[in-house]
């Protein structure tokens, strides 16, 4: 007998029929003698609908009340799934994040899980029940409802698996595993049987939304056996996220390609070229809680320099405002912004031992006439910022150039 945590995403619980399908899947595992804890997302589109509603009543809703509203989607699906389970004779009990309880910090809309009380879940499991927990939500020390950021149900699943020392955490979604890149963009993308935590972490942080980045961090830290599978197709092994590189096989240099659409670039033009200028520009940006991604400071001429960086597009207006304040203060010539950027990244642990990966990437993009505006690298990834109109093309040609296309 094993203890399994299964997480079903929005599409997988997107209609009453699909919820009944999930109930049947859960019942199958239980019939094999396993204990099952299920985490569910809101029905597909529901969280977006709730966010849109909040925008209709307020221009700048308080994060606390936002969480009160957007967390409701998951409360609906836990109840519906328990009903569907009981309808086919499986005893089940639902819990909201606050009821479990999943204690988080108070950073509304992007809270972090601090602790999970697994005692009530264990008791229910021992009584033969399937436990169904609402993903994406928790409660802070003041009793306020919090949410974990978009895609946060993955993290609820992995955190529960860690707390319960589950044998496996299975993330059921609308694709049958982790692919070399988003199969919706590149039909030739290949499913990976395994991918290392390190690579998955990079892929997630560089925009592959198949797993929320925090869920991967959690799984790595607490050694949770994590697998991504299809909720629609039966019998597949999905993709296992592994600690070790697979040394038995000749590994490709690049394992995957990630991309992020919603990037924006800001440039402080003609900033004085002197010590402390990066801090004077980026300090206030950080204070405004804006995450900065890629940074470039150009070589100075005549005592001035151009300083560029990228932020998430949603933060652009706020960042421009902050920089306008900085501009006066430091005496820069102008602030320029560009909200048509995207970021494409190649990821692979094989990069460590293979030189020439960057030049191959740049050559491939050059051959298509794609201009690279910014570059950033780490040991196992290279990212470029390019015009968003080239996103699909860039991903496709890189996928092919690095030998990732499935054989026809
Ligand atoms: P869920 O609602 O189940 O959480 P998501 O939409 O959050 O599902 O994540 C699954 C989606 O992630 C897929 O439909 C796919 O389009 C996208 N995706 C992006 N990159 C990848 C990748 N490398 N492998 C598989 N899917 C990916
Ligand atoms: N429902 C939430 C979202 O759409 C959480 C999740 O699906 O993981 O972001
Ligand atoms: Mg998701």
Short mmCIF file of C-alpha atoms and ligand atoms in Angstrom, two decimals:
data_model
loop_
_atom_site.label_atom_id
_atom_site.label_comp_id
_atom_site.label_asym_id
_atom_site.label_seq_id
_atom_site.Cartn_x
_atom_site.Cartn_y
_atom_site.Cartn_z
CA UNK A 1 0.00 0.00 0.00
CA UNK A 2 1.30 3.42 -0.92
CA UNK A 3 0.27 6.95 -0.01
CA UNK A 4 -0.18 8.99 -3.16
CA UNK A 5 -0.94 12.68 -3.56
CA UNK A 6 -2.64 13.43 -6.88
CA UNK A 7 -3.14 16.96 -8.17
CA UNK A 8 -5.65 17.63 -10.95
CA UNK A 9 -5.40 20.94 -12.83
CA UNK A 10 -8.12 23.23 -14.14
CA UNK A 11 -8.75 21.49 -17.47
CA UNK A 12 -8.91 18.12 -15.73
CA UNK A 13 -11.82 19.33 -13.56
CA UNK A 14 -13.21 21.69 -16.21
CA UNK A 15 -16.71 20.17 -16.46
CA UNK A 16 -19.01 17.92 -14.41
CA UNK A 17 -18.13 15.03 -16.73
CA UNK A 18 -14.41 15.59 -16.18
CA UNK A 19 -14.88 15.76 -12.42
CA UNK A 20 -16.63 12.39 -12.63
CA UNK A 21 -13.71 11.11 -14.68
CA UNK A 22 -11.30 12.24 -11.93
CA UNK A 23 -13.47 10.45 -9.35
CA UNK A 24 -13.21 7.22 -11.36
CA UNK A 25 -9.43 7.58 -11.64
CA UNK A 26 -9.10 8.14 -7.90
CA UNK A 27 -11.34 5.16 -7.20
CA UNK A 28 -9.05 2.94 -9.33
CA UNK A 29 -6.03 3.80 -7.19
CA UNK A 30 -7.99 3.25 -4.02
CA UNK A 31 -9.18 -0.10 -5.31
CA UNK A 32 -5.51 -1.10 -5.66
CA UNK A 33 -5.18 -0.54 -1.91
CA UNK A 34 -3.50 2.88 -1.98
CA UNK A 35 -4.32 5.82 0.24
CA UNK A 36 -5.08 8.84 -1.90
CA UNK A 37 -5.01 12.55 -1.14
CA UNK A 38 -6.33 14.67 -4.01
CA UNK A 39 -5.57 18.34 -4.63
CA UNK A 40 -7.72 20.16 -7.16
CA UNK A 41 -7.56 23.47 -8.99
CA UNK A 42 -10.55 25.60 -9.86
CA UNK A 43 -12.43 24.65 -13.05
CA UNK A 44 -10.55 25.96 -16.09
CA UNK A 45 -11.12 29.66 -16.70
CA UNK A 46 -12.65 30.19 -13.27
CA UNK A 47 -9.69 31.92 -11.63
CA UNK A 48 -9.40 34.29 -14.61
CA UNK A 49 -13.13 35.00 -14.38
CA UNK A 50 -12.84 35.82 -10.68
CA UNK A 51 -9.87 38.13 -11.25
CA UNK A 52 -11.79 39.93 -14.01
CA UNK A 53 -14.74 40.38 -11.63
CA UNK A 54 -12.55 42.07 -9.03
CA UNK A 55 -11.32 44.50 -11.71
CA UNK A 56 -14.89 45.46 -12.50
CA UNK A 57 -15.60 46.68 -8.99
CA UNK A 58 -12.29 48.26 -8.07
CA UNK A 59 -9.28 49.74 -9.83
CA UNK A 60 -6.84 48.58 -7.19
CA UNK A 61 -8.42 45.92 -4.98
CA UNK A 62 -6.70 45.12 -1.71
CA UNK A 63 -4.63 41.93 -1.94
CA UNK A 64 -6.41 40.48 1.09
CA UNK A 65 -9.84 40.81 -0.51
CA UNK A 66 -8.47 39.61 -3.85
CA UNK A 67 -7.49 36.37 -2.15
CA UNK A 68 -10.94 36.07 -0.57
CA UNK A 69 -12.44 36.14 -4.06
CA UNK A 70 -9.97 34.17 -6.18
CA UNK A 71 -9.68 31.32 -3.67
CA UNK A 72 -13.37 30.45 -4.09
CA UNK A 73 -12.89 28.54 -7.35
CA UNK A 74 -11.11 25.70 -5.57
CA UNK A 75 -13.78 25.47 -2.88
CA UNK A 76 -16.31 24.58 -5.56
CA UNK A 77 -14.21 21.78 -7.05
CA UNK A 78 -13.33 20.08 -3.74
CA UNK A 79 -17.03 19.85 -2.89
CA UNK A 80 -18.02 18.63 -6.34
CA UNK A 81 -15.26 16.01 -6.45
CA UNK A 82 -16.22 14.65 -3.01
CA UNK A 83 -19.84 14.38 -4.14
CA UNK A 84 -18.77 12.57 -7.32
CA UNK A 85 -16.62 10.18 -5.28
CA UNK A 86 -19.39 9.41 -2.81
CA UNK A 87 -21.74 8.90 -5.71
CA UNK A 88 -19.61 5.94 -6.85
CA UNK A 89 -19.32 4.62 -3.31
CA UNK A 90 -15.99 6.13 -2.27
CA UNK A 91 -16.00 7.84 1.15
CA UNK A 92 -14.40 11.27 0.76
CA UNK A 93 -13.92 14.45 2.73
CA UNK A 94 -13.04 17.93 1.50
CA UNK A 95 -10.83 20.54 3.14
CA UNK A 96 -10.16 24.15 2.23
CA UNK A 97 -6.57 25.32 2.78
CA UNK A 98 -7.62 27.00 6.01
CA UNK A 99 -9.32 23.87 7.30
CA UNK A 100 -6.29 21.58 6.84
CA UNK A 101 -4.58 23.85 7.90
CA UNK A 102 -2.03 25.08 5.41
CA UNK A 103 -0.32 27.92 7.24
CA UNK A 104 1.31 30.57 5.04
CA UNK A 105 2.94 33.95 5.45
CA UNK A 106 0.78 37.03 4.85
CA UNK A 107 2.08 37.95 1.40
CA UNK A 108 -1.35 37.94 -0.23
CA UNK A 109 -1.56 36.69 -3.85
CA UNK A 110 1.91 35.09 -3.59
CA UNK A 111 2.03 33.60 -0.11
CA UNK A 112 4.56 30.94 0.91
CA UNK A 113 3.62 27.81 2.80
CA UNK A 114 5.16 27.72 6.30
CA UNK A 115 3.58 24.64 7.82
CA UNK A 116 0.94 21.99 7.19
CA UNK A 117 -0.97 20.18 9.92
CA UNK A 118 -1.23 16.71 8.45
CA UNK A 119 -2.88 15.09 11.50
CA UNK A 120 -6.53 15.43 10.38
CA UNK A 121 -5.68 14.11 6.92
CA UNK A 122 -3.94 11.06 8.36
CA UNK A 123 -6.92 10.33 10.56
CA UNK A 124 -9.30 10.42 7.59
CA UNK A 125 -6.97 8.26 5.50
CA UNK A 126 -6.78 5.71 8.30
CA UNK A 127 -10.56 5.65 8.32
CA UNK A 128 -10.48 4.71 4.64
CA UNK A 129 -11.48 8.08 3.22
CA UNK A 130 -10.12 9.87 0.20
CA UNK A 131 -9.09 13.36 1.30
CA UNK A 132 -9.69 16.19 -1.17
CA UNK A 133 -7.82 19.45 -0.52
CA UNK A 134 -8.30 22.81 -2.24
CA UNK A 135 -5.18 23.82 -4.14
CA UNK A 136 -3.73 27.32 -4.38
CA UNK A 137 -4.89 28.52 -0.94
CA UNK A 138 -3.84 28.72 2.67
CA UNK A 139 -4.41 30.78 5.76
CA UNK A 140 -2.06 33.18 7.54
CA UNK A 141 -1.49 33.60 11.28
CA UNK A 142 -4.32 36.14 11.47
CA UNK A 143 -6.80 33.71 9.95
CA UNK A 144 -6.91 35.56 6.61
CA UNK A 145 -7.24 33.51 3.42
CA UNK A 146 -4.11 33.63 1.27
CA UNK A 147 -3.28 32.34 -2.22
CA UNK A 148 0.01 30.98 -3.53
CA UNK A 149 0.34 32.66 -6.94
CA UNK A 150 -0.92 31.47 -10.34
CA UNK A 151 -0.43 27.77 -10.82
CA UNK A 152 -0.16 27.40 -7.04
CA UNK A 153 -2.14 24.15 -6.81
CA UNK A 154 1.00 22.32 -7.95
CA UNK A 155 2.74 23.66 -4.87
CA UNK A 156 -0.15 22.63 -2.60
CA UNK A 157 0.17 19.10 -4.00
CA UNK A 158 3.91 18.84 -3.51
CA UNK A 159 3.81 20.48 -0.06
CA UNK A 160 1.16 18.01 1.08
CA UNK A 161 3.20 15.13 -0.31
CA UNK A 162 6.22 16.42 1.63
CA UNK A 163 4.23 16.86 4.86
CA UNK A 164 2.66 13.41 4.58
CA UNK A 165 5.92 11.79 3.36
CA UNK A 166 3.90 10.44 0.47
CA UNK A 167 5.39 7.80 -1.79
CA UNK A 168 4.69 9.87 -4.88
CA UNK A 169 3.18 13.19 -5.94
CA UNK A 170 1.40 12.91 -9.28
CA UNK A 171 0.54 16.09 -11.18
CA UNK A 172 -2.28 15.27 -13.61
CA UNK A 173 -2.73 17.80 -16.39
CA UNK A 174 -3.79 18.23 -20.02
CA UNK A 175 -0.49 17.00 -21.50
CA UNK A 176 1.03 13.58 -20.83
CA UNK A 177 4.28 14.84 -19.34
CA UNK A 178 7.00 17.45 -19.57
CA UNK A 179 8.03 18.07 -23.17
CA UNK A 180 11.18 19.49 -24.74
CA UNK A 181 9.12 22.65 -25.17
CA UNK A 182 5.44 23.61 -25.01
CA UNK A 183 3.81 21.12 -27.42
CA UNK A 184 1.17 23.73 -28.23
CA UNK A 185 3.84 25.88 -29.88
CA UNK A 186 6.03 23.17 -31.39
CA UNK A 187 4.08 20.09 -32.50
CA UNK A 188 7.41 18.26 -32.95
CA UNK A 189 8.15 18.59 -29.22
CA UNK A 190 9.07 15.30 -27.56
CA UNK A 191 7.89 14.00 -24.21
CA UNK A 192 10.74 13.47 -21.77
CA UNK A 193 10.74 10.31 -19.65
CA UNK A 194 12.83 12.08 -17.03
CA UNK A 195 14.14 15.55 -16.38
CA UNK A 196 16.43 16.63 -13.53
CA UNK A 197 15.17 18.94 -10.78
CA UNK A 198 17.80 21.45 -11.77
CA UNK A 199 16.56 21.56 -15.36
CA UNK A 200 12.90 21.57 -14.36
CA UNK A 201 13.58 24.45 -12.00
CA UNK A 202 15.15 26.46 -14.81
CA UNK A 203 12.36 25.55 -17.25
CA UNK A 204 9.69 26.59 -14.72
CA UNK A 205 11.42 29.83 -13.79
CA UNK A 206 11.97 30.69 -17.46
CA UNK A 207 8.28 30.40 -18.29
CA UNK A 208 7.22 26.75 -18.75
CA UNK A 209 4.03 26.76 -16.77
CA UNK A 210 3.56 22.99 -16.70
CA UNK A 211 4.76 23.13 -13.06
CA UNK A 212 4.77 26.14 -10.76
CA UNK A 213 8.38 26.90 -9.87
CA UNK A 214 7.78 26.68 -6.13
CA UNK A 215 6.43 23.17 -6.47
CA UNK A 216 9.71 22.11 -8.05
CA UNK A 217 11.72 23.86 -5.33
CA UNK A 218 9.65 22.13 -2.67
CA UNK A 219 10.01 18.73 -4.28
CA UNK A 220 13.79 19.16 -4.56
CA UNK A 221 14.14 20.30 -0.97
CA UNK A 222 11.97 17.59 0.60
CA UNK A 223 12.88 14.82 -1.83
CA UNK A 224 9.34 14.32 -3.06
CA UNK A 225 9.01 11.87 -5.92
CA UNK A 226 7.31 14.08 -8.50
CA UNK A 227 5.68 12.94 -11.72
CA UNK A 228 3.70 14.81 -14.41
CA UNK A 229 0.98 12.77 -16.17
CA UNK A 230 -2.09 13.10 -18.36
CA UNK A 231 -5.48 13.04 -16.69
CA UNK A 232 -7.08 12.03 -19.99
CA UNK A 233 -4.87 9.24 -21.29
CA UNK A 234 -4.58 5.98 -19.41
CA UNK A 235 -1.47 3.98 -18.75
CA UNK A 236 1.33 6.44 -19.54
CA UNK A 237 4.35 6.81 -17.28
CA UNK A 238 4.45 10.58 -17.69
CA UNK A 239 7.66 12.40 -16.81
CA UNK A 240 9.57 11.73 -13.61
CA UNK A 241 11.52 14.62 -12.13
CA UNK A 242 14.80 13.10 -10.98
CA UNK A 243 17.70 14.13 -8.81
CA UNK A 244 20.31 12.35 -10.86
CA UNK A 245 21.27 12.83 -14.46
CA UNK A 246 20.59 9.71 -16.45
CA UNK A 247 24.16 8.55 -17.02
CA UNK A 248 23.18 5.36 -18.81
CA UNK A 249 22.15 7.18 -21.88
CA UNK A 250 23.82 9.60 -24.23
CA UNK A 251 22.17 12.77 -23.05
CA UNK A 252 21.40 15.62 -25.41
CA UNK A 253 23.24 18.85 -24.65
CA UNK A 254 19.98 20.76 -24.45
CA UNK A 255 16.99 19.20 -22.67
CA UNK A 256 14.40 21.84 -23.31
CA UNK A 257 13.40 25.28 -24.50
CA UNK A 258 11.36 27.63 -22.34
CA UNK A 259 9.84 30.97 -23.19
CA UNK A 260 8.08 33.85 -21.48
CA UNK A 261 5.86 36.16 -23.48
CA UNK A 262 5.14 39.01 -21.17
CA UNK A 263 8.43 40.81 -20.83
CA UNK A 264 9.18 44.51 -21.09
CA UNK A 265 12.43 46.42 -21.39
CA UNK A 266 13.31 49.71 -19.74
CA UNK A 267 16.31 51.85 -20.60
CA UNK A 268 17.72 54.74 -18.64
CA UNK A 269 19.38 56.74 -21.41
CA UNK A 270 22.43 58.88 -20.70
CA UNK A 271 22.88 58.03 -17.04
CA UNK A 272 26.09 59.37 -15.47
CA UNK A 273 28.74 56.63 -15.72
CA UNK A 274 29.98 56.50 -12.13
CA UNK A 275 30.06 54.11 -9.17
CA UNK A 276 26.71 53.46 -7.53
CA UNK A 277 24.58 54.16 -10.59
CA UNK A 278 23.20 50.60 -10.87
CA UNK A 279 22.19 50.76 -7.25
CA UNK A 280 20.59 54.19 -7.65
CA UNK A 281 18.48 52.86 -10.52
CA UNK A 282 17.63 49.36 -9.29
CA UNK A 283 17.34 50.13 -5.56
CA UNK A 284 14.06 52.05 -5.93
CA UNK A 285 12.79 49.43 -8.39
CA UNK A 286 13.36 46.69 -5.81
CA UNK A 287 11.75 48.81 -3.10
CA UNK A 288 8.64 49.03 -5.28
CA UNK A 289 8.54 45.20 -5.20
CA UNK A 290 9.25 44.85 -8.91
CA UNK A 291 11.30 41.82 -9.97
CA UNK A 292 14.11 42.66 -12.37
CA UNK A 293 15.20 39.95 -14.76
CA UNK A 294 17.92 40.65 -17.34
CA UNK A 295 20.25 43.63 -16.91
CA UNK A 296 22.67 45.34 -19.30
CA UNK A 297 24.90 48.31 -18.65
CA UNK A 298 26.52 49.53 -21.83
CA UNK A 299 30.05 50.80 -22.14
CA UNK A 300 30.15 54.48 -21.21
CA UNK A 301 30.93 57.34 -23.57
CA UNK A 302 31.61 60.94 -22.57
CA UNK A 303 30.88 60.13 -18.94
CA UNK A 304 27.39 58.73 -19.59
CA UNK A 305 26.00 55.28 -20.21
CA UNK A 306 22.72 53.52 -21.13
CA UNK A 307 21.36 51.13 -18.54
CA UNK A 308 18.67 48.58 -19.59
CA UNK A 309 16.76 45.88 -17.77
CA UNK A 310 13.65 43.76 -18.21
CA UNK A 311 10.60 43.32 -15.97
CA UNK A 312 7.30 41.48 -16.27
CA UNK A 313 4.99 43.42 -18.59
CA UNK A 314 2.42 43.84 -15.84
CA UNK A 315 4.98 45.79 -13.82
CA UNK A 316 6.02 48.12 -16.67
CA UNK A 317 3.82 51.12 -15.84
CA UNK A 318 4.87 51.00 -12.21
CA UNK A 319 8.54 50.66 -13.16
CA UNK A 320 8.37 53.64 -15.55
CA UNK A 321 6.94 55.75 -12.76
CA UNK A 322 9.74 54.74 -10.41
CA UNK A 323 12.37 55.49 -13.07
CA UNK A 324 10.95 58.92 -13.81
CA UNK A 325 11.66 59.77 -10.20
CA UNK A 326 15.17 58.33 -10.50
CA UNK A 327 15.85 60.18 -13.77
CA UNK A 328 15.57 63.57 -12.16
CA UNK A 329 17.57 62.51 -9.17
CA UNK A 330 20.57 61.17 -11.13
CA UNK A 331 20.31 63.53 -14.09
CA UNK A 332 19.75 60.94 -16.86
CA UNK A 333 18.67 62.08 -20.34
CA UNK A 334 15.55 59.96 -20.86
CA UNK A 335 13.60 56.85 -19.93
CA UNK A 336 12.65 54.53 -22.77
CA UNK A 337 10.39 51.50 -22.56
CA UNK A 338 9.49 48.66 -24.89
CA UNK A 339 6.59 46.35 -24.10
CA UNK A 340 6.96 44.01 -27.08
CA UNK A 341 9.72 41.79 -25.74
CA UNK A 342 9.78 38.11 -25.02
CA UNK A 343 12.41 35.79 -23.63
CA UNK A 344 13.51 32.48 -25.10
CA UNK A 345 15.82 30.17 -23.15
CA UNK A 346 17.61 26.92 -23.83
CA UNK A 347 18.17 24.67 -20.82
CA UNK A 348 20.34 21.61 -20.26
CA UNK A 349 22.82 20.19 -17.77
CA UNK A 350 24.80 18.95 -20.78
CA UNK A 351 25.86 22.57 -21.40
CA UNK A 352 28.40 22.24 -18.61
CA UNK A 353 30.51 19.85 -20.59
CA UNK A 354 29.83 21.07 -24.13
CA UNK A 355 31.33 24.33 -25.35
CA UNK A 356 29.88 26.20 -28.31
CA UNK A 357 26.24 26.01 -27.25
CA UNK A 358 25.86 29.79 -27.06
CA UNK A 359 27.40 30.42 -30.47
CA UNK A 360 25.15 27.77 -32.00
CA UNK A 361 22.12 29.46 -30.46
CA UNK A 362 23.14 32.90 -31.70
CA UNK A 363 23.97 31.62 -35.18
CA UNK A 364 20.60 29.86 -35.45
CA UNK A 365 18.76 33.07 -34.55
CA UNK A 366 20.94 35.18 -36.86
CA UNK A 367 20.14 32.90 -39.81
CA UNK A 368 16.48 33.76 -39.30
CA UNK A 369 17.21 37.47 -39.04
CA UNK A 370 16.17 37.58 -35.39
CA UNK A 371 17.87 40.37 -33.49
CA UNK A 372 19.02 39.57 -29.95
CA UNK A 373 18.46 42.49 -27.62
CA UNK A 374 19.75 41.05 -24.38
CA UNK A 375 21.49 37.89 -23.24
CA UNK A 376 21.81 36.24 -19.86
CA UNK A 377 23.42 32.94 -18.97
CA UNK A 378 23.88 30.56 -16.08
CA UNK A 379 25.69 27.25 -15.90
CA UNK A 380 22.80 25.34 -17.47
CA UNK A 381 20.80 27.94 -19.43
CA UNK A 382 21.13 30.71 -22.00
CA UNK A 383 18.33 33.25 -22.35
CA UNK A 384 17.84 35.88 -25.02
CA UNK A 385 15.39 38.76 -25.11
CA UNK A 386 13.93 39.25 -28.59
CA UNK A 387 10.96 40.95 -30.26
CA UNK A 388 7.82 39.00 -29.36
CA UNK A 389 6.79 38.68 -32.98
CA UNK A 390 9.67 36.20 -33.43
CA UNK A 391 8.83 34.05 -30.41
CA UNK A 392 7.30 31.04 -32.19
CA UNK A 393 9.88 31.11 -34.96
CA UNK A 394 12.79 31.31 -32.50
CA UNK A 395 11.49 28.42 -30.41
CA UNK A 396 10.91 26.27 -33.49
CA UNK A 397 14.29 26.83 -35.13
CA UNK A 398 16.19 26.34 -31.87
CA UNK A 399 14.21 23.17 -31.17
CA UNK A 400 15.28 21.81 -34.52
CA UNK A 401 18.88 23.07 -34.39
CA UNK A 402 19.54 21.37 -31.06
CA UNK A 403 18.16 18.07 -32.30
CA UNK A 404 15.06 18.07 -30.14
CA UNK A 405 12.45 17.48 -32.86
CA UNK A 406 10.72 14.12 -32.64
CA UNK A 407 11.67 11.81 -35.51
CA UNK A 408 8.89 11.74 -38.06
P1 LIG B 1 -3.06 22.70 -15.20
O1 LIG B 1 -4.30 23.49 -15.36
O2 LIG B 1 -3.27 21.23 -15.25
O3 LIG B 1 -2.24 23.13 -14.03
P2 LIG B 1 -1.31 24.23 -16.93
O4 LIG B 1 -2.01 24.91 -18.04
O5 LIG B 1 -0.93 25.04 -15.74
O6 LIG B 1 -2.20 22.97 -16.51
O7 LIG B 1 0.02 23.48 -17.46
C1 LIG B 1 -0.06 22.60 -18.55
C2 LIG B 1 0.31 23.33 -19.83
O8 LIG B 1 1.69 23.71 -19.77
C3 LIG B 1 0.23 22.50 -21.08
O9 LIG B 1 -1.07 22.51 -21.61
C4 LIG B 1 1.26 23.15 -22.01
O10 LIG B 1 0.66 24.00 -22.96
C5 LIG B 1 2.09 24.02 -21.09
N1 LIG B 1 3.54 23.78 -21.20
C6 LIG B 1 4.49 24.74 -21.30
N2 LIG B 1 5.69 24.23 -21.42
C7 LIG B 1 5.56 22.88 -21.39
C8 LIG B 1 6.48 21.78 -21.48
N3 LIG B 1 7.79 21.97 -21.60
N4 LIG B 1 5.96 20.53 -21.41
C9 LIG B 1 4.65 20.32 -21.27
N5 LIG B 1 3.73 21.32 -21.20
C10 LIG B 1 4.17 22.59 -21.24
N1 LIG B 2 -6.61 28.10 -9.99
C1 LIG B 2 -5.30 28.70 -9.80
C2 LIG B 2 -4.81 29.34 -11.09
O1 LIG B 2 -5.52 29.31 -12.09
C3 LIG B 2 -4.30 27.72 -9.26
C4 LIG B 2 -3.96 26.57 -10.16
O2 LIG B 2 -4.70 26.25 -11.09
O3 LIG B 2 -2.92 25.95 -9.91
O4 LIG B 2 -3.75 29.92 -11.11
MG1 LIG B 3 -0.91 24.74 -13.69
#
